[in-house]
């Protein structure tokens, strides 16, 4: 099968080689390796460097795994059951900005958590592991499961594992186990103004 990921401008192969598999091998991830991925996330940029992200993680086959796993929608449970770890990425909705004493709403909290997710995903790719973000979870159930305080939003749950044989997946899902393409850059990038591009 031809690789649909042909960059139109020169970029490091890291960006096209990373993709989000659903077939994992069931290999456990060493604690130090998981910390390395979270360490990469820790160095993400954030508005005023307030670092709104929080990472609540669980290795498979530990007590912490099941409540997070149970909050995922059935489709995501079907493939994450072979993942090595789950990481909930949450972020503080408010921050105390430099020179202030009181917390105020932080408009960038989810944006910054997204930067942390991307850093984690690229470090995983560099380390021979794969990360797959999910929005498919029951947020109320997950909030209770991880004792998340009200002032934090749940941004995503990330499944981490070693990329495996697509044969472990049901037919319809197996067919999607290939790197996806992207629309042309000209449909996303506009000089000066958005204009009539919408
Ligand atoms: C915030 C977010 C939520 C996502 N939610 C799910 C999900 O619930 N289930 C799933 O199978 N994939 C999910 N994905 C994976 C996307 O479908 C995938 O990243 C996208 O199709 C691009 O493919 P790639 O990551 O392989 O390049 C999610 C990705 C992101 C970034």
CSV table of C-alpha atoms and ligand atoms in Angstrom, one decimal:
chain,number,residue,atom,x,y,z
A,1,UNK,CA,0.0,0.0,0.0
A,2,UNK,CA,1.4,3.4,-0.9
A,3,UNK,CA,2.1,5.8,2.0
A,4,UNK,CA,-0.4,8.7,1.7
A,5,UNK,CA,1.9,10.8,3.8
A,6,UNK,CA,3.9,12.8,1.3
A,7,UNK,CA,4.9,16.2,2.7
A,8,UNK,CA,4.5,19.0,0.2
A,9,UNK,CA,7.3,21.0,1.9
A,10,UNK,CA,10.4,19.7,3.6
A,11,UNK,CA,9.8,18.5,7.2
A,12,UNK,CA,11.5,16.1,9.6
A,13,UNK,CA,10.2,12.5,8.9
A,14,UNK,CA,9.1,12.4,12.6
A,15,UNK,CA,6.0,14.4,11.7
A,16,UNK,CA,4.7,12.0,9.0
A,17,UNK,CA,5.9,8.8,10.7
A,18,UNK,CA,3.9,9.5,13.9
A,19,UNK,CA,0.3,8.2,13.6
A,20,UNK,CA,-2.3,6.8,16.0
A,21,UNK,CA,-2.5,3.0,15.8
A,22,UNK,CA,-5.2,0.9,17.5
A,23,UNK,CA,-3.4,-2.4,17.3
A,24,UNK,CA,-1.0,-2.8,20.2
A,25,UNK,CA,1.1,-5.8,21.2
A,26,UNK,CA,0.2,-6.0,24.9
A,27,UNK,CA,3.8,-5.4,25.8
A,28,UNK,CA,4.1,-3.6,29.2
A,29,UNK,CA,5.7,-0.2,29.2
A,30,UNK,CA,8.5,0.2,31.8
A,31,UNK,CA,7.8,2.9,34.4
A,32,UNK,CA,10.9,4.8,33.4
A,33,UNK,CA,9.8,4.8,29.8
A,34,UNK,CA,6.4,6.2,30.7
A,35,UNK,CA,8.0,8.9,32.8
A,36,UNK,CA,10.2,9.8,29.8
A,37,UNK,CA,7.1,10.4,27.7
A,38,UNK,CA,5.5,12.5,30.5
A,39,UNK,CA,8.8,14.4,30.8
A,40,UNK,CA,8.6,15.4,27.2
A,41,UNK,CA,5.0,16.6,27.8
A,42,UNK,CA,6.3,18.6,30.8
A,43,UNK,CA,8.5,20.7,28.6
A,44,UNK,CA,5.7,21.9,26.4
A,45,UNK,CA,5.2,25.6,26.1
A,46,UNK,CA,2.3,27.3,27.9
A,47,UNK,CA,0.9,30.8,28.3
A,48,UNK,CA,2.9,32.6,30.9
A,49,UNK,CA,4.5,29.2,31.6
A,50,UNK,CA,1.7,28.3,34.0
A,51,UNK,CA,1.8,24.7,32.8
A,52,UNK,CA,-1.9,24.0,33.3
A,53,UNK,CA,-1.6,20.3,32.4
A,54,UNK,CA,-1.9,17.4,34.9
A,55,UNK,CA,-1.2,13.8,33.9
A,56,UNK,CA,-3.1,11.0,35.7
A,57,UNK,CA,-1.6,7.7,34.5
A,58,UNK,CA,-2.2,4.0,34.9
A,59,UNK,CA,-0.3,0.9,33.7
A,60,UNK,CA,-2.4,-2.0,32.4
A,61,UNK,CA,-2.9,-4.8,35.0
A,62,UNK,CA,-2.8,-2.4,37.9
A,63,UNK,CA,-5.6,-1.2,40.2
A,64,UNK,CA,-5.4,2.3,38.7
A,65,UNK,CA,-6.1,1.1,35.2
A,66,UNK,CA,-9.6,-0.3,35.5
A,67,UNK,CA,-11.6,2.8,36.6
A,68,UNK,CA,-10.0,4.8,33.7
A,69,UNK,CA,-10.5,2.0,31.2
A,70,UNK,CA,-14.2,1.6,32.3
A,71,UNK,CA,-14.9,5.3,31.5
A,72,UNK,CA,-13.9,4.8,27.9
A,73,UNK,CA,-16.7,4.3,25.3
A,74,UNK,CA,-17.1,0.7,24.1
A,75,UNK,CA,-15.3,1.3,20.8
A,76,UNK,CA,-12.2,2.6,22.6
A,77,UNK,CA,-12.2,-0.2,25.1
A,78,UNK,CA,-12.2,-2.7,22.3
A,79,UNK,CA,-8.7,-1.6,21.2
A,80,UNK,CA,-7.2,0.0,24.3
A,81,UNK,CA,-7.5,-3.3,26.2
A,82,UNK,CA,-4.1,-4.2,24.6
A,83,UNK,CA,-2.5,-0.8,25.4
A,84,UNK,CA,0.3,-0.6,28.0
A,85,UNK,CA,-0.8,2.6,29.7
A,86,UNK,CA,-3.6,5.1,29.8
A,87,UNK,CA,-2.9,8.8,30.6
A,88,UNK,CA,-5.6,11.3,31.3
A,89,UNK,CA,-4.6,14.8,30.4
A,90,UNK,CA,-6.5,17.4,32.4
A,91,UNK,CA,-5.8,21.1,32.7
A,92,UNK,CA,-6.5,23.8,35.2
A,93,UNK,CA,-9.2,26.2,34.0
A,94,UNK,CA,-7.9,29.1,36.0
A,95,UNK,CA,-4.4,30.4,36.7
A,96,UNK,CA,-2.6,33.0,38.8
A,97,UNK,CA,-0.8,35.0,36.1
A,98,UNK,CA,2.5,36.9,36.8
A,99,UNK,CA,2.0,40.0,38.9
A,100,UNK,CA,-1.4,38.9,40.1
A,101,UNK,CA,-2.5,37.3,43.3
A,102,UNK,CA,-5.9,35.9,42.4
A,103,UNK,CA,-6.7,33.1,39.9
A,104,UNK,CA,-8.5,34.1,36.7
A,105,UNK,CA,-9.9,32.1,33.8
A,106,UNK,CA,-7.0,30.8,31.6
A,107,UNK,CA,-8.2,30.9,28.0
A,108,UNK,CA,-5.2,28.8,26.9
A,109,UNK,CA,-5.5,25.8,29.2
A,110,UNK,CA,-6.8,23.4,26.6
A,111,UNK,CA,-4.5,24.7,23.9
A,112,UNK,CA,-1.5,24.3,26.2
A,113,UNK,CA,-2.6,20.8,27.2
A,114,UNK,CA,-2.8,20.0,23.5
A,115,UNK,CA,0.9,21.1,23.2
A,116,UNK,CA,1.7,18.7,26.0
A,117,UNK,CA,-0.2,15.8,24.3
A,118,UNK,CA,1.7,16.5,21.0
A,119,UNK,CA,5.1,16.5,22.8
A,120,UNK,CA,4.2,13.2,24.5
A,121,UNK,CA,3.1,11.7,21.1
A,122,UNK,CA,6.3,12.8,19.3
A,123,UNK,CA,8.5,11.5,22.2
A,124,UNK,CA,6.7,8.2,22.0
A,125,UNK,CA,7.4,8.0,18.3
A,126,UNK,CA,11.1,8.8,18.9
A,127,UNK,CA,11.2,6.1,21.6
A,128,UNK,CA,9.6,3.3,19.5
A,129,UNK,CA,6.2,3.6,21.3
A,130,UNK,CA,2.9,4.9,20.0
A,131,UNK,CA,0.3,7.2,21.6
A,132,UNK,CA,-3.3,7.5,20.6
A,133,UNK,CA,-5.5,10.3,22.0
A,134,UNK,CA,-9.2,9.8,22.7
A,135,UNK,CA,-12.2,12.0,23.2
A,136,UNK,CA,-14.5,9.0,23.5
A,137,UNK,CA,-15.0,8.7,27.3
A,138,UNK,CA,-17.7,9.4,29.9
A,139,UNK,CA,-16.3,12.6,31.4
A,140,UNK,CA,-18.4,12.5,34.6
A,141,UNK,CA,-17.5,8.9,35.3
A,142,UNK,CA,-13.8,9.6,34.6
A,143,UNK,CA,-13.8,12.7,36.8
A,144,UNK,CA,-15.0,10.6,39.7
A,145,UNK,CA,-12.7,7.7,38.9
A,146,UNK,CA,-9.6,9.9,39.1
A,147,UNK,CA,-10.8,12.3,41.9
A,148,UNK,CA,-10.4,15.3,39.6
A,149,UNK,CA,-11.2,18.6,41.3
A,150,UNK,CA,-13.9,20.9,39.7
A,151,UNK,CA,-11.4,23.5,38.5
A,152,UNK,CA,-9.9,21.1,36.1
A,153,UNK,CA,-11.1,20.1,32.6
A,154,UNK,CA,-10.5,16.7,31.1
A,155,UNK,CA,-8.8,17.3,27.8
A,156,UNK,CA,-8.1,13.8,26.5
A,157,UNK,CA,-7.2,10.2,27.5
A,158,UNK,CA,-4.1,8.9,25.8
A,159,UNK,CA,-3.5,5.2,25.1
A,160,UNK,CA,0.2,4.3,24.9
A,161,UNK,CA,1.6,1.0,23.6
A,162,UNK,CA,3.9,-0.8,21.2
A,163,UNK,CA,2.4,-0.9,17.7
A,164,UNK,CA,1.2,-4.4,16.9
A,165,UNK,CA,-0.3,-6.6,14.3
A,166,UNK,CA,-3.5,-5.2,12.8
A,167,UNK,CA,-4.9,-8.8,12.7
A,168,UNK,CA,-5.9,-8.4,16.4
A,169,UNK,CA,-8.6,-5.9,15.3
A,170,UNK,CA,-12.1,-6.6,14.0
A,171,UNK,CA,-12.5,-6.3,10.2
A,172,UNK,CA,-13.8,-2.7,9.9
A,173,UNK,CA,-11.3,-1.3,12.3
A,174,UNK,CA,-8.4,-3.2,10.8
A,175,UNK,CA,-9.0,-1.5,7.4
A,176,UNK,CA,-8.4,1.8,9.1
A,177,UNK,CA,-5.0,0.8,10.6
A,178,UNK,CA,-3.0,2.9,8.2
A,179,UNK,CA,-1.5,6.4,8.4
A,180,UNK,CA,-4.1,8.9,7.4
A,181,UNK,CA,-3.6,11.8,4.9
A,182,UNK,CA,-4.1,15.5,5.5
A,183,UNK,CA,-5.9,18.2,3.3
A,184,UNK,CA,-3.5,20.4,1.4
A,185,UNK,CA,-1.8,23.2,3.3
A,186,UNK,CA,-3.4,25.8,1.1
A,187,UNK,CA,-6.8,24.9,2.6
A,188,UNK,CA,-5.4,25.6,6.1
A,189,UNK,CA,-2.9,28.5,5.7
A,190,UNK,CA,-3.9,31.9,4.3
A,191,UNK,CA,-1.7,34.9,4.0
A,192,UNK,CA,-2.9,38.0,5.8
A,193,UNK,CA,-6.6,37.2,6.2
A,194,UNK,CA,-9.0,34.3,6.1
A,195,UNK,CA,-10.9,36.0,3.2
A,196,UNK,CA,-13.3,33.9,1.2
A,197,UNK,CA,-11.5,30.6,2.0
A,198,UNK,CA,-14.1,29.3,4.4
B,1,LIG,C1,-8.3,15.0,20.9
B,1,LIG,C2,-8.4,13.7,20.1
B,1,LIG,C3,-9.5,12.8,20.3
B,1,LIG,C4,-9.5,11.6,19.6
B,1,LIG,N1,-10.5,10.7,20.0
B,1,LIG,C5,-10.4,9.4,19.5
B,1,LIG,C6,-11.2,8.4,20.0
B,1,LIG,O1,-12.0,8.6,20.9
B,1,LIG,N2,-11.1,7.2,19.4
B,1,LIG,C7,-10.2,6.9,18.4
B,1,LIG,O2,-10.2,5.7,18.0
B,1,LIG,N3,-9.4,7.8,17.9
B,1,LIG,C8,-9.4,9.1,18.4
B,1,LIG,N4,-8.6,10.1,18.0
B,1,LIG,C9,-7.6,9.8,16.9
B,1,LIG,C10,-7.8,10.6,15.7
B,1,LIG,O3,-8.9,10.1,14.9
B,1,LIG,C11,-6.5,10.7,14.8
B,1,LIG,O4,-5.5,11.4,15.6
B,1,LIG,C12,-6.7,11.4,13.5
B,1,LIG,O5,-7.6,10.6,12.7
B,1,LIG,C13,-5.4,11.6,12.8
B,1,LIG,O6,-4.7,10.4,12.6
B,1,LIG,P1,-3.3,10.2,13.2
B,1,LIG,O7,-3.2,10.5,14.6
B,1,LIG,O8,-3.1,8.7,12.9
B,1,LIG,O9,-2.3,11.0,12.3
B,1,LIG,C14,-8.5,11.3,18.6
B,1,LIG,C15,-7.5,12.2,18.4
B,1,LIG,C16,-7.4,13.4,19.1
B,1,LIG,C17,-6.3,14.4,18.9
